[in-house]
Amino acid sequence: MRIVSIGGGPAGLYFSLLMKKSDPAHDVTVVERNRPDDTFGFGVVFSDATLEHVAAADRESHAEITSHFAHWDDIEIHYRGQVLTSAGHGFAGMSRQILLDILQRRCAELGVRLEFQRDVADPSDYADADLVLGADGVNSVVRGRYAEHFRPQIDWRPNKFVWLGTTFPYPAFTFLFKESPHGLWRVHAYRYDASMSTFILETTEDTWRRAGLDRADEDQTLAFCERLFARELQGHRLLKNRSLWRSFPTVRNACWRHGNVVLVGDAAHTAHFSIGSGTKLALEDAIALAQALQSHGEVEKALRAYEEDRRPEVERLQRAAQVSLEWFETAERYHGRLEPLQFAMSLLTRSFRVTHDNLKLRDPRFVSAVDRWFASRAEDQSQVAVSAASPPPPMFTPFRLRDMLLTNRIVVSPMCQYSADDGTPGDWHLVNLGSRAVGGAALVIAEMTDVSREGRITRGCTGMYKAEHVAAWKRIVDFVHAASPARIALQLAHAGRKGSTRRLWEGADEPLAEGNWPLISASAIPYHPHSQVPKAMDREDMSHVREQFVSAARMAEQAGFDMLELHMAHGYLLASFISPLTNARSDGYGGSAANRARYPLEVFDAVRSVWPSARPMSVKISATDWADGGLDFDDAVAFARALRDHGCDIVTVSTGQTVPDQKPEYGRLYQTAFSDRIRCDAEIPTMTVGGIASYDDVNSILAAGRADLCVLARGHLYDPYWTRHAAYEQGWDLPWPDQYASVKGFTPRKD
Ligand SMILES: Cc1cc2nc3c(=O)[nH]c(=O)nc-3n(C[C@H](O)[C@H](O)[C@H](O)COP(=O)(O)OP(=O)(O)OC[C@H]3O[C@@H](n4cnc5c(N)ncnc54)[C@H](O)[C@@H]3O)c2cc1C
Ligand SMILES: Cc1cc2nc3c(=O)[nH]c(=O)nc-3n(C[C@H](O)[C@H](O)[C@H](O)COP(=O)(O)O)c2cc1C
């Protein structure tokens, strides 16, 4: 087989040596534009896991590579005069030049032809080879030449960074945060041999321009950085090596192969340097491609198998890298706002791959310091004593909203049961909500309950519009209070244009077959093209509905609810004013974000004025519509801030369900990033909901300051005793009701 690798970086060299090793009859050439010892960059990092693959693929190069490793276990975070250390991370660094030297030598030894200083202008010059490897890095000419087949997407990130070296031998993987009059600077530094470290400096474009670095050459950059970090470098020098300021491109390709041409490494995909995985991905691509060629004789089949094998892993890593790079891009959000230990947790858990539990395994001392700190903050906030000597896991700390005290941080999300009779909740609701309160959650939010009969989604929805509703709800509230320490809230709503539809299991959001009632909304825009066209509310309708909310709030007080949540999410009536996709009004309630917020805030104020001042109120919002032309995230933040200013105590941050053609990115904790940003930027407590399934995620979210309470919906349908089970797993003693006292001697078994 005749193989040409365009590019002699880690991907091209490693693939070439693996192919030659598997069959010396292969004719393998690496074409590289640089000289053999002409490298860009300083050191690269590997995690322990990467090296297992490399060891299995070629023991010889693995042995040489590992003999040059600088190992470290700690991550150090330098933040406002403090150094926070988290141990047990298991990384190794080495010089990129030495890595390339080893791979070049191994290639030569096995008989790979290496052609240096040959710049390939047109890859089709090699079309007669059996296989052409696009291993030519981030600015790949191969990718550009066949762009219509690979369909690359290049996302240029806004921050600026420069890759430097230093003679300061950092003892740990080090993150430095440093403020100057120009702004905030972040450094990612790690040692790659006995005496040298990589030193990547990153900042926002604004800070970079304010510092005049847009006009700086390499030497001026170096001088500036040495001045800025003089104290941290302790007399050591910074070193340059084509150290130009860049923006990071996240490279993705719809397809990685075309005929006999295939992309590997950075040409195919990049992952931000903050997760240090570019070289790992390049080597793993090389291994997977070589294996695919060995298993499938035919090139076409092998290339397909390679892409099918690698794409899921690469995309998983790119998702983690995306969250990570966004954290660094927006570090100003956290810097100075979070206390040091919480800042460190936020940084360490930024991509959700490192969690409270696995940090505890790596470094129990660090996590117990975090838990102690968190417990003391919870004690201050709730005015309830929390043991500092043996602090609870974050999820079992108390939290106060006005006079409502929650004994832990778990909330049952409101979930429509579609089982009411003209709005009246019955036995199903009693058992459903009652069992979840007994199950240990601190707060149970009863389902979306409508302020009028015509404000219901379906005929089975609960309401708060008839005198008998008060008594029916009071029976449930009284049970929850008598049987558990849980507090219970009511979610008040009006369905707007999403009303008059079938029950979930009969066709969600589909109009009734018969007996539809008239709908109202911010504008006369139907949900589906085949849905009923709602009436655009006039001022009289708006006042009428506002008073219905007020009346329902009074009834909720009589029923004894501890908290009210107003539903301003998911495209229902109040949300229809907020989103530009559903609000096309030309009066003072449409147009600008402030105008679109006016009516929802008017309803909030009216309800707040009658709801007892000792009891809290929350509002659930959709922070994005997941659709083009939808709510701008900055507007969502401004709305949350306005809610805070109007006396809202906490915001539940949800997303979407505004329009049927939304494109949500579902997954684990898929809405938590929105909660994190609203909590910091709008400076209001938040509840996060969506894809929360493990107590470990709950502890991580809370300790990192991404929310104050964690809300589980489907998790609680699956397991009403979710909180009790989480307590058991963590060895935390959650008192049982007297009736269940004998469970204490019982050991549940899974086997
Ligand atoms: C600031 C920064 C820090 C990083 N830190 C790390 C880290 O700590 N750990 C880590 O694993 N990764 C890191 N990376 C990423 C890492 O450098 C790359 O992901 C990795 O080198 C990709 O390997 P590759 O073989 O695909 O591409 P490259 O290493 O870019 O190699 C491509 C080769 O192709 C050659 N070439 C390009 N065009 C042509 C042409 N037309 N003709 C001939 N030859 C050509 C180039 O000269 C180059 O030698 C970092 C990247 C940056 C930008
Ligand atoms: C059966 C069901 C009914 C729901 N009803 C409501 C509701 O009444 N009010 C509301 O705000 N959200 C409602 N939701 C959305 C959830 O409260 C929650 O925001 C969403 O399911 C994401 O959380 P999860 O991933 O934990 O399920 C409902 C979800 C489900 C599964």
PDB file of C-alpha atoms in Angstrom, residues 1-122:
ATOM      1  CA  MET A   1       0.000   0.000   0.000  1.00  0.00           C
ATOM      2  CA  ARG A   2       1.330   3.487  -0.863  1.00  0.00           C
ATOM      3  CA  ILE A   3       0.603   5.951   1.918  1.00  0.00           C
ATOM      4  CA  VAL A   4       1.395   9.672   1.998  1.00  0.00           C
ATOM      5  CA  SER A   5       0.985  11.704   5.180  1.00  0.00           C
ATOM      6  CA  ILE A   6       0.758  15.396   4.499  1.00  0.00           C
ATOM      7  CA  GLY A   7       2.095  16.805   7.761  1.00  0.00           C
ATOM      8  CA  GLY A   8       4.663  15.406  10.169  1.00  0.00           C
ATOM      9  CA  GLY A   9       3.147  16.354  13.533  1.00  0.00           C
ATOM     10  CA  PRO A  10       2.178  13.764  16.149  1.00  0.00           C
ATOM     11  CA  ALA A  11      -0.765  12.412  14.099  1.00  0.00           C
ATOM     12  CA  GLY A  12       1.105  11.967  10.805  1.00  0.00           C
ATOM     13  CA  LEU A  13       4.273  10.527  12.318  1.00  0.00           C
ATOM     14  CA  TYR A  14       2.525   8.152  14.685  1.00  0.00           C
ATOM     15  CA  PHE A  15       0.151   6.799  12.045  1.00  0.00           C
ATOM     16  CA  SER A  16       3.022   6.320   9.635  1.00  0.00           C
ATOM     17  CA  LEU A  17       5.127   4.341  12.066  1.00  0.00           C
ATOM     18  CA  LEU A  18       2.175   2.152  13.065  1.00  0.00           C
ATOM     19  CA  MET A  19       1.409   1.309   9.429  1.00  0.00           C
ATOM     20  CA  LYS A  20       5.016   0.530   8.576  1.00  0.00           C
ATOM     21  CA  LYS A  21       5.302  -1.575  11.679  1.00  0.00           C
ATOM     22  CA  SER A  22       2.150  -3.554  10.858  1.00  0.00           C
ATOM     23  CA  ASP A  23       3.449  -4.359   7.384  1.00  0.00           C
ATOM     24  CA  PRO A  24       7.001  -3.396   6.277  1.00  0.00           C
ATOM     25  CA  ALA A  25       5.867  -3.824   2.658  1.00  0.00           C
ATOM     26  CA  HIS A  26       3.831  -0.614   2.906  1.00  0.00           C
ATOM     27  CA  ASP A  27       5.455   2.341   1.181  1.00  0.00           C
ATOM     28  CA  VAL A  28       4.955   5.215   3.660  1.00  0.00           C
ATOM     29  CA  THR A  29       6.067   8.834   3.154  1.00  0.00           C
ATOM     30  CA  VAL A  30       5.660  11.797   5.498  1.00  0.00           C
ATOM     31  CA  VAL A  31       5.813  15.181   3.797  1.00  0.00           C
ATOM     32  CA  GLU A  32       6.535  18.004   6.245  1.00  0.00           C
ATOM     33  CA  ARG A  33       7.103  21.654   5.463  1.00  0.00           C
ATOM     34  CA  ASN A  34       9.287  22.362   8.487  1.00  0.00           C
ATOM     35  CA  ARG A  35      12.786  21.213   9.255  1.00  0.00           C
ATOM     36  CA  PRO A  36      13.051  18.198  11.598  1.00  0.00           C
ATOM     37  CA  ASP A  37      14.004  20.321  14.601  1.00  0.00           C
ATOM     38  CA  ASP A  38      11.779  23.238  13.814  1.00  0.00           C
ATOM     39  CA  THR A  39       8.902  23.131  16.226  1.00  0.00           C
ATOM     40  CA  PHE A  40       6.179  25.450  17.312  1.00  0.00           C
ATOM     41  CA  GLY A  41       5.214  25.464  20.971  1.00  0.00           C
ATOM     42  CA  PHE A  42       6.867  24.152  24.079  1.00  0.00           C
ATOM     43  CA  GLY A  43       5.417  21.286  26.084  1.00  0.00           C
ATOM     44  CA  VAL A  44       2.388  19.046  25.709  1.00  0.00           C
ATOM     45  CA  VAL A  45       0.356  17.326  28.409  1.00  0.00           C
ATOM     46  CA  PHE A  46      -0.999  13.808  28.592  1.00  0.00           C
ATOM     47  CA  SER A  47      -3.250  12.209  31.136  1.00  0.00           C
ATOM     48  CA  ASP A  48      -2.400   8.748  32.424  1.00  0.00           C
ATOM     49  CA  ALA A  49      -5.301   7.213  30.483  1.00  0.00           C
ATOM     50  CA  THR A  50      -3.969   8.289  27.047  1.00  0.00           C
ATOM     51  CA  LEU A  51      -0.758   6.481  27.611  1.00  0.00           C
ATOM     52  CA  GLU A  52      -2.355   3.072  27.969  1.00  0.00           C
ATOM     53  CA  HIS A  53      -3.423   3.226  24.303  1.00  0.00           C
ATOM     54  CA  VAL A  54       0.013   4.385  23.233  1.00  0.00           C
ATOM     55  CA  ALA A  55       1.712   1.627  25.214  1.00  0.00           C
ATOM     56  CA  ALA A  56      -0.387  -1.052  23.542  1.00  0.00           C
ATOM     57  CA  ALA A  57       0.118   0.347  20.026  1.00  0.00           C
ATOM     58  CA  ASP A  58       3.933   0.673  20.068  1.00  0.00           C
ATOM     59  CA  ARG A  59       5.895  -0.292  23.160  1.00  0.00           C
ATOM     60  CA  GLU A  60       9.194   1.073  21.815  1.00  0.00           C
ATOM     61  CA  SER A  61       8.082   4.676  21.329  1.00  0.00           C
ATOM     62  CA  HIS A  62       6.001   4.501  24.503  1.00  0.00           C
ATOM     63  CA  ALA A  63       9.054   3.561  26.544  1.00  0.00           C
ATOM     64  CA  GLU A  64      11.028   6.462  25.117  1.00  0.00           C
ATOM     65  CA  ILE A  65       8.193   8.942  25.501  1.00  0.00           C
ATOM     66  CA  THR A  66       7.551   8.064  29.134  1.00  0.00           C
ATOM     67  CA  SER A  67      11.244   8.268  29.980  1.00  0.00           C
ATOM     68  CA  HIS A  68      11.025  12.004  29.201  1.00  0.00           C
ATOM     69  CA  PHE A  69       7.956  12.684  31.257  1.00  0.00           C
ATOM     70  CA  ALA A  70       7.664  15.333  33.925  1.00  0.00           C
ATOM     71  CA  HIS A  71       4.915  13.956  36.179  1.00  0.00           C
ATOM     72  CA  TRP A  72       2.702  15.949  38.475  1.00  0.00           C
ATOM     73  CA  ASP A  73      -0.390  15.278  40.505  1.00  0.00           C
ATOM     74  CA  ASP A  74      -1.464  18.669  41.796  1.00  0.00           C
ATOM     75  CA  ILE A  75      -3.473  21.465  40.297  1.00  0.00           C
ATOM     76  CA  GLU A  76      -2.713  24.859  41.814  1.00  0.00           C
ATOM     77  CA  ILE A  77      -5.050  27.789  41.446  1.00  0.00           C
ATOM     78  CA  HIS A  78      -3.613  31.207  42.225  1.00  0.00           C
ATOM     79  CA  TYR A  79      -6.522  33.450  43.078  1.00  0.00           C
ATOM     80  CA  ARG A  80      -6.435  36.857  44.760  1.00  0.00           C
ATOM     81  CA  GLY A  81      -3.360  36.204  46.848  1.00  0.00           C
ATOM     82  CA  GLN A  82      -4.277  32.622  47.777  1.00  0.00           C
ATOM     83  CA  VAL A  83      -3.011  29.347  46.339  1.00  0.00           C
ATOM     84  CA  LEU A  84      -5.578  26.538  46.338  1.00  0.00           C
ATOM     85  CA  THR A  85      -4.184  23.078  45.752  1.00  0.00           C
ATOM     86  CA  SER A  86      -6.111  20.023  44.629  1.00  0.00           C
ATOM     87  CA  ALA A  87      -4.085  16.808  44.506  1.00  0.00           C
ATOM     88  CA  GLY A  88      -4.326  13.436  42.747  1.00  0.00           C
ATOM     89  CA  HIS A  89      -4.833  14.472  39.119  1.00  0.00           C
ATOM     90  CA  GLY A  90      -2.195  12.294  37.443  1.00  0.00           C
ATOM     91  CA  PHE A  91      -0.763  14.180  34.453  1.00  0.00           C
ATOM     92  CA  ALA A  92       2.500  14.107  32.575  1.00  0.00           C
ATOM     93  CA  GLY A  93       4.130  16.715  30.398  1.00  0.00           C
ATOM     94  CA  MET A  94       6.926  16.565  27.861  1.00  0.00           C
ATOM     95  CA  SER A  95       8.615  18.763  25.322  1.00  0.00           C
ATOM     96  CA  ARG A  96       6.824  18.766  21.990  1.00  0.00           C
ATOM     97  CA  GLN A  97      10.194  18.817  20.246  1.00  0.00           C
ATOM     98  CA  ILE A  98      11.351  15.681  22.070  1.00  0.00           C
ATOM     99  CA  LEU A  99       8.061  13.952  21.247  1.00  0.00           C
ATOM    100  CA  LEU A 100       8.549  14.753  17.564  1.00  0.00           C
ATOM    101  CA  ASP A 101      12.223  13.648  17.705  1.00  0.00           C
ATOM    102  CA  ILE A 102      11.199  10.276  19.157  1.00  0.00           C
ATOM    103  CA  LEU A 103       8.468   9.746  16.578  1.00  0.00           C
ATOM    104  CA  GLN A 104      10.743  10.846  13.722  1.00  0.00           C
ATOM    105  CA  ARG A 105      13.500   8.451  14.866  1.00  0.00           C
ATOM    106  CA  ARG A 106      11.045   5.581  15.228  1.00  0.00           C
ATOM    107  CA  CYS A 107       9.665   6.308  11.742  1.00  0.00           C
ATOM    108  CA  ALA A 108      13.162   6.295  10.261  1.00  0.00           C
ATOM    109  CA  GLU A 109      14.044   3.066  12.070  1.00  0.00           C
ATOM    110  CA  LEU A 110      10.999   1.319  10.624  1.00  0.00           C
ATOM    111  CA  GLY A 111      11.652   2.605   7.106  1.00  0.00           C
ATOM    112  CA  VAL A 112       9.151   5.459   6.793  1.00  0.00           C
ATOM    113  CA  ARG A 113      10.393   8.033   4.258  1.00  0.00           C
ATOM    114  CA  LEU A 114      10.554  11.512   5.844  1.00  0.00           C
ATOM    115  CA  GLU A 115      10.626  14.468   3.471  1.00  0.00           C
ATOM    116  CA  PHE A 116      11.224  17.703   5.362  1.00  0.00           C
ATOM    117  CA  GLN A 117      10.994  21.284   4.069  1.00  0.00           C
ATOM    118  CA  ARG A 118       8.411  20.323   1.502  1.00  0.00           C
ATOM    119  CA  ASP A 119       5.362  22.535   1.631  1.00  0.00           C
ATOM    120  CA  VAL A 120       2.397  20.863  -0.053  1.00  0.00           C
ATOM    121  CA  ALA A 121       0.377  23.418  -1.980  1.00  0.00           C
ATOM    122  CA  ASP A 122      -2.043  20.993  -3.603  1.00  0.00           C
TER     123      ASP A 122
END
